[in-house]
Coordinates of C-alpha atoms in Angstrom, one line a residue:
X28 CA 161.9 -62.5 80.6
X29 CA 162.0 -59.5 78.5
X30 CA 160.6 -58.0 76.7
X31 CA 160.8 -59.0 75.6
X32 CA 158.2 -58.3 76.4
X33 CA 156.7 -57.1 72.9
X34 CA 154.6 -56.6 71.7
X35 CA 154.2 -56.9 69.9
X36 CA 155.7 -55.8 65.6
X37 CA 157.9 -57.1 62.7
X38 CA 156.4 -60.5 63.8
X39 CA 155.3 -63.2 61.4
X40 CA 157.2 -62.8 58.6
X41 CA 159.9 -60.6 59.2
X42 CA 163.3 -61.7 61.2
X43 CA 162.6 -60.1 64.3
X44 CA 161.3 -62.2 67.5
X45 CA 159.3 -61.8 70.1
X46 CA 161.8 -63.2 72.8
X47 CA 163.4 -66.3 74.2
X48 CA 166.7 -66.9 75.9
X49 CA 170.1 -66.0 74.5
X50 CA 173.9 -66.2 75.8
X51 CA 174.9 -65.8 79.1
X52 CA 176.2 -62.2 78.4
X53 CA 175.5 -59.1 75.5
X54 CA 179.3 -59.3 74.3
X55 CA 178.2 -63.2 73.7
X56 CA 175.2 -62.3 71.6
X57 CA 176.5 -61.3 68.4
X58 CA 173.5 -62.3 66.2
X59 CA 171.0 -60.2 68.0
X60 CA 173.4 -56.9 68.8
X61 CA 172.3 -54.0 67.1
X62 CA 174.1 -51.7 67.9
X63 CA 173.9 -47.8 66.9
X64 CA 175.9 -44.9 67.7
X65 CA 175.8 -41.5 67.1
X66 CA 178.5 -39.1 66.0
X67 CA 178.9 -36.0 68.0
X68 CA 176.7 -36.6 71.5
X69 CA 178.2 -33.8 74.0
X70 CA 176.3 -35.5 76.6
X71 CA 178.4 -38.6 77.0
X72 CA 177.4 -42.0 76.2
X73 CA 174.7 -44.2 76.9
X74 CA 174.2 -48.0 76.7
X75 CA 170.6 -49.4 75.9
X76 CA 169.9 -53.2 76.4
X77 CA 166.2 -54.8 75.5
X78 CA 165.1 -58.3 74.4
X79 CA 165.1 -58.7 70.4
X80 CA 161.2 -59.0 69.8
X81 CA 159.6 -56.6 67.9
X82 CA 157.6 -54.3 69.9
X83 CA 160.8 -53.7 72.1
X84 CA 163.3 -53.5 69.3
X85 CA 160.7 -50.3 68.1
X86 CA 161.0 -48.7 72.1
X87 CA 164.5 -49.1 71.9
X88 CA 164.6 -47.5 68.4
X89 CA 162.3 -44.2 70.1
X90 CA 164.6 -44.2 73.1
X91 CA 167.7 -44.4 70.9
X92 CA 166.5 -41.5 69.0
X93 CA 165.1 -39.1 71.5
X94 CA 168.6 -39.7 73.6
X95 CA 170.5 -39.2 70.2
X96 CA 168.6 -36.3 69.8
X97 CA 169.2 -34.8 73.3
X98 CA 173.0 -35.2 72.2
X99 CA 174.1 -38.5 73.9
X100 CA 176.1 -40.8 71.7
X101 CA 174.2 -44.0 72.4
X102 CA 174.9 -47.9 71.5
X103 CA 171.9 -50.4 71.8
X104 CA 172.6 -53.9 72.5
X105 CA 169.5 -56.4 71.5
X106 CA 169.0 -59.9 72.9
X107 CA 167.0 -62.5 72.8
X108 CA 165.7 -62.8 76.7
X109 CA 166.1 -60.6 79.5
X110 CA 168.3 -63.2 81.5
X111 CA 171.1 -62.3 78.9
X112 CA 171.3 -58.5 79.5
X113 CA 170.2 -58.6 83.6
X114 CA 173.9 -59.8 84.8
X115 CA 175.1 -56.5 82.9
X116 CA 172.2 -54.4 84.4
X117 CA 173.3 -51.9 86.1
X118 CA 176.7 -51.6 85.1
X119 CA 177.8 -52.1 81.5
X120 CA 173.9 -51.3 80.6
X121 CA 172.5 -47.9 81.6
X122 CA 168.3 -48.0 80.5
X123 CA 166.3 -50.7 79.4
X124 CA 163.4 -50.8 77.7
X125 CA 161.0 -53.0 80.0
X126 CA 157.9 -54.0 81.3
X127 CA 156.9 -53.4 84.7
X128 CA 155.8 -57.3 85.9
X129 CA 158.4 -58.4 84.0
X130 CA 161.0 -57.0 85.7
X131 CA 159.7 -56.9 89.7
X132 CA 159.6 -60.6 88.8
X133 CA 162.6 -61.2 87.3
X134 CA 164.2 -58.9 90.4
X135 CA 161.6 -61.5 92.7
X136 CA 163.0 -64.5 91.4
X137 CA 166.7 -63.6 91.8
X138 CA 166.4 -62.4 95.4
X139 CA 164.1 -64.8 96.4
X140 CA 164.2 -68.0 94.4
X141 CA 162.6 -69.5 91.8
X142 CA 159.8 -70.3 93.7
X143 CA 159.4 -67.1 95.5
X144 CA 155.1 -65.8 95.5
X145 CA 155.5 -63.7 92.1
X146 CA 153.7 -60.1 92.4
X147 CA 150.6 -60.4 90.6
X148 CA 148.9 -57.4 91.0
X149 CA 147.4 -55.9 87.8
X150 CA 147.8 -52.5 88.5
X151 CA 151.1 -51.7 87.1
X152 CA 152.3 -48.6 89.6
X153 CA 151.0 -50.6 92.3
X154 CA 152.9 -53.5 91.2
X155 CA 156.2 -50.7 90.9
X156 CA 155.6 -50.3 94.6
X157 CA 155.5 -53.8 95.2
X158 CA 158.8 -54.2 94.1
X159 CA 160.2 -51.3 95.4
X160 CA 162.6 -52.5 98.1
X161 CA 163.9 -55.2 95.1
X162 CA 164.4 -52.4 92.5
X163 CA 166.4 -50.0 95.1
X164 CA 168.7 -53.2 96.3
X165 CA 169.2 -54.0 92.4
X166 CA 170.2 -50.0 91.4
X167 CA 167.5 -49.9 89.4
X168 CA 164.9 -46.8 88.9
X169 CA 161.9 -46.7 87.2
X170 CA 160.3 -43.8 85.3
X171 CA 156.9 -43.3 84.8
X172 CA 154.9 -46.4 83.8
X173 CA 153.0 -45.8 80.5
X174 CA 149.3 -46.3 80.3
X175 CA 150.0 -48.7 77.6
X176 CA 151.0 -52.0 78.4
X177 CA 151.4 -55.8 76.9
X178 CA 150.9 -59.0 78.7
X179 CA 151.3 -62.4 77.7
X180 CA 149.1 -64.0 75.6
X181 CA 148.7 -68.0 74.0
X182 CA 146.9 -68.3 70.6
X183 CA 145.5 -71.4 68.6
X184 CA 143.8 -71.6 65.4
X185 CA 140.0 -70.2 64.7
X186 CA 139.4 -74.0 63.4
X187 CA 140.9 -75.2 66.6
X188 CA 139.1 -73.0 68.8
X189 CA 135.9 -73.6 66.6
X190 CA 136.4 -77.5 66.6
X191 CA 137.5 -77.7 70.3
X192 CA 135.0 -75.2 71.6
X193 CA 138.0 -73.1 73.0
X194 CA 137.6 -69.6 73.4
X195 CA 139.0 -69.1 77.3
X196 CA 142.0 -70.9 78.8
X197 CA 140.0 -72.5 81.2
X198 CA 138.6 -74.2 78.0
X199 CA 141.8 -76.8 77.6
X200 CA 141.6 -77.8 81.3
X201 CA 142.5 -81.3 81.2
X202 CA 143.8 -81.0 77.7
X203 CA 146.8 -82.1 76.4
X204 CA 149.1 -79.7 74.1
X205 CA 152.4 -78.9 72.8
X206 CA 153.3 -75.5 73.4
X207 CA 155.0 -73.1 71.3
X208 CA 156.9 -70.1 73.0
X209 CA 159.5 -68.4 74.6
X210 CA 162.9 -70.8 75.4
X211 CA 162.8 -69.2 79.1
X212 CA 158.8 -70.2 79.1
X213 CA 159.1 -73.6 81.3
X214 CA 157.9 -73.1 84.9
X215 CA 157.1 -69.4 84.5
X216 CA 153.6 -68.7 86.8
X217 CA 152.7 -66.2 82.9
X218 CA 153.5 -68.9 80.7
X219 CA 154.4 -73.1 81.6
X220 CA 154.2 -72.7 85.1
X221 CA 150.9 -71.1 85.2
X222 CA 149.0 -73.1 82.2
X223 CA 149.9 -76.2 83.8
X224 CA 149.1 -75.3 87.7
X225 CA 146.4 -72.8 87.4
X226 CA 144.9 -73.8 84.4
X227 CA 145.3 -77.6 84.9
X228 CA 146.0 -77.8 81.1
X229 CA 148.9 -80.9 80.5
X230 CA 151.5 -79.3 78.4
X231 CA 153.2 -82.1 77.4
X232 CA 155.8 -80.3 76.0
X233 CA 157.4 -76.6 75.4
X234 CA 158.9 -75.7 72.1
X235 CA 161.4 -73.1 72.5
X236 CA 160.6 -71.4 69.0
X237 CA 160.3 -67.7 70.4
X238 CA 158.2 -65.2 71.8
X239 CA 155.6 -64.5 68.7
X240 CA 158.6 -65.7 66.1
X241 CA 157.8 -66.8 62.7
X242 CA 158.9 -70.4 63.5
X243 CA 155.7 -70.5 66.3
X244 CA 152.7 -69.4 64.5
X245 CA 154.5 -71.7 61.5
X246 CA 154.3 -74.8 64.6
X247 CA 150.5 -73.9 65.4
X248 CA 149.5 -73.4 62.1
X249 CA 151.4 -77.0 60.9
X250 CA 149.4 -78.3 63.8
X251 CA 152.7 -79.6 65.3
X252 CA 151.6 -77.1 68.5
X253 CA 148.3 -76.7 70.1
X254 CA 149.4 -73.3 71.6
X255 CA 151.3 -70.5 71.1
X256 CA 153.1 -67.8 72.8
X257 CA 152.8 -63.8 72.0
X258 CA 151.4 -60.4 73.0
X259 CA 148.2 -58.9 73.5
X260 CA 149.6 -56.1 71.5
X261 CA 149.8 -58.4 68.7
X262 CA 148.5 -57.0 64.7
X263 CA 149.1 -60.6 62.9
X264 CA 146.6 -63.1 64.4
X265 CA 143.4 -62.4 62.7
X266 CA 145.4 -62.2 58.8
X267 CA 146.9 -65.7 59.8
X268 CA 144.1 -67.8 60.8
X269 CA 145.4 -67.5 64.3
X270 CA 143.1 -66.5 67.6
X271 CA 143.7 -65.4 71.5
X272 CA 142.5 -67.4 74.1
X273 CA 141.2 -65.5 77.2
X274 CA 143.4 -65.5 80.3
X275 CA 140.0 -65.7 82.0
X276 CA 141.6 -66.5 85.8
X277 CA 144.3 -63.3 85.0
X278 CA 147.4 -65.0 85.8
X279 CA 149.6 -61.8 83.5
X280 CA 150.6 -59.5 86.4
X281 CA 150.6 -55.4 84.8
X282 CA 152.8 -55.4 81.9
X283 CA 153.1 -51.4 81.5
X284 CA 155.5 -50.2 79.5
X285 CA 158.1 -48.9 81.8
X286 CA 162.0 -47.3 81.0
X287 CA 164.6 -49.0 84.0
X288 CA 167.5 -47.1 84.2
X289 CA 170.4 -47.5 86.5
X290 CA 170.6 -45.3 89.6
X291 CA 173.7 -44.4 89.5
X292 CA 173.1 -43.3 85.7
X293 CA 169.8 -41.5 86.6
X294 CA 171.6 -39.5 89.3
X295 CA 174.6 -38.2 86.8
X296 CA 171.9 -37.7 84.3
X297 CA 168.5 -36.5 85.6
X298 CA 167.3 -35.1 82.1
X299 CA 167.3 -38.6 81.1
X300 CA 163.7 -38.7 82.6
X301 CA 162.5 -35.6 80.9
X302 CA 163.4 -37.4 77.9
X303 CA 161.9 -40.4 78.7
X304 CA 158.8 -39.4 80.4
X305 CA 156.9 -37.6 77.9
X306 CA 157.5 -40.8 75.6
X307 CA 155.6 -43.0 78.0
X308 CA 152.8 -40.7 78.4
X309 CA 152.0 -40.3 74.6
X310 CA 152.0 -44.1 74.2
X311 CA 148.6 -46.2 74.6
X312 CA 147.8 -50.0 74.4
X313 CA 145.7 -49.4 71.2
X314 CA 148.3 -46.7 70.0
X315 CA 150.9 -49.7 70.5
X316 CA 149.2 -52.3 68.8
X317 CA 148.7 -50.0 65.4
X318 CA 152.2 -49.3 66.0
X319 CA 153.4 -53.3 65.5
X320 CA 150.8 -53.7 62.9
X321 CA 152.8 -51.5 60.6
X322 CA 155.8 -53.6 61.3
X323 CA 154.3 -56.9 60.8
X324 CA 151.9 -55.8 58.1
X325 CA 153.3 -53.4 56.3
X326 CA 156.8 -54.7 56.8
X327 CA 158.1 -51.2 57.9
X328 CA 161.5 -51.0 59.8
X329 CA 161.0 -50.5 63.4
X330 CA 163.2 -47.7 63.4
X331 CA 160.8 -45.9 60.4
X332 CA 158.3 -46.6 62.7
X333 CA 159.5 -45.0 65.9
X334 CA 160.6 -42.0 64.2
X335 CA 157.3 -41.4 62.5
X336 CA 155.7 -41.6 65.7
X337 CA 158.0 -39.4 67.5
X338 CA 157.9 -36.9 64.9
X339 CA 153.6 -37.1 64.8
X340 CA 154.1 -36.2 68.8
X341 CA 156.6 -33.5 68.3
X342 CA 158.8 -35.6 70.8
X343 CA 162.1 -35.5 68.3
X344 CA 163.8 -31.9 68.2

């Protein structure tokens, strides 16, 4: 569910995508493991996990380097969907790079069914204290919620939404389309689920192509999909012909941007949040959104990226 989430990023053209469902396990999920360590960390080691979409492969990069730099050795495990790194989480996996919805949800679903009443609240801290009781029975903390945050978001062609008179998602009621997204995006209430029940819109079928890959705007813009999955933090759609459609009855709970670490962790380590912390506070939603541009745009690696911004806030030592 991600991240991942994300947002987003080295979208379009580059390898890198914005999410979808991997192996049952990280060990499993050789193709999407990046994994770094430093030489020399005196302050142990940590394990990062996050979903393999852009926008959280370039917060992974800025927590890698800020804990590198606080001298922990540190190995970051990238898959493609966070069902693949939540078995492991706490445990092998220390922090994650998540979203604050995403994760009271996931945490929601697992405790209480697929079918449990999601949180929807769009405040993100008081979604956090919505989900309190499930974070605390999973081991998982939060740290401070970032003011920036990244929901879902479906796209379609400007000559779709200019020959269909779409420009809400309440426009496509009654429609039929083919939609283009995330492989775990089937009977999600932020994604299948909720464009077919609250929306009323007849998706007649969901391509699992990835969370704002290459191979989904490619499906929209072949006119093989209607719809498309990605982030409102996305810096591509305008350059490719490609628009957002308002999620005018807000079914995307708070998607802050949010570290999860494990308790246990957190409680042998409690710099891990002065780290953190000041991270989350100097990102913004626009700040974000510039941020993936110069990874899908420019093509910069998201690891360039993370430590330019890092450096411009004085965050890295």
């Amino acid at each position: 569910m991600h991240l991942v989430r994300s947002l987003a990023a080295v979208l379009a053209a580059s390898a890198l995508t914005l999410t979808g469902c991997a192996g049952d396990d990280l060990s499993n999920d050789t193709a999407s493991d990046d994994s770094s360590s430093s030489d020399g960390g005196d302050k142990g080691s940590v394990t990062i996990a996050g979903q393999n979409f852009p926008e959280a492969t370039l917060v992974a990069s800025m927590y890698e380097q800020l804990l590198e730099d606080a001298g922990y050795t540190v190995e970051t495990k990238l898959v493609d969907s966070r069902d693949a790194y939540m078995p492991t989480f706490p445990g092998d996996v220390d922090i994650v790079p998540e979203y604050v919805g995403g994760i009271v949800n996931f945490l929601n679903s697992q405790a209480n069914g697929d079918n449990a009443k999601p949180f929807e609240a769009g405040d993100g801290q008081q979604l956090a204290d919505d989900g309190a009781s499930l974070l605390e029975d999973a081991g998982i903390e939060l740290l401070e919620l970032s003011p920036a945050t990244d929901t879902n978001a479906f796209f379609v062609t400007q000559d779709y939404s200019e020959s269909e008179g779409v420009t809400t998602l309440s426009d496509l009621e009654g429609k039929s389309v083919v939609l283009a997204a995330a492989p775990d995006c089937e009977g999600r209430l932020d994604c299948e689920g909720g464009l077919s029940d609250q929306y009323g819109i007849d998706v007649t079928k969901v391509l699992e192509l990835g969370y704002a890959s290459d191979q989904t705007y490619q499906s929209v813009l072949d006119g093989e999909s209607q719809l498309g999955e990605t982030s409102t933090t996305d810096g591509t759609l305008e350059s490719q012909g490609l628009v957002i459609l308002e999620d005018d009855k807000q079914i995307q709970p708070a998607q802050n941007l949010v570290p999860a670490v494990s308790a246990d962790f957190l409680a042998d380590h409690p710099d891990v949040a002065d780290i953190l912390n000041p991270l989350m506070a100097a990102l913004t939603t626009e700040g974000l959104t510039e941020l993936n541009g110069k990874m899908a745009v420019d093509r910069a690696k998201p690891e360039d990226v993370a430590k330019e911004f890092l450096e411009s806030e004085g965050l890295l030592g």
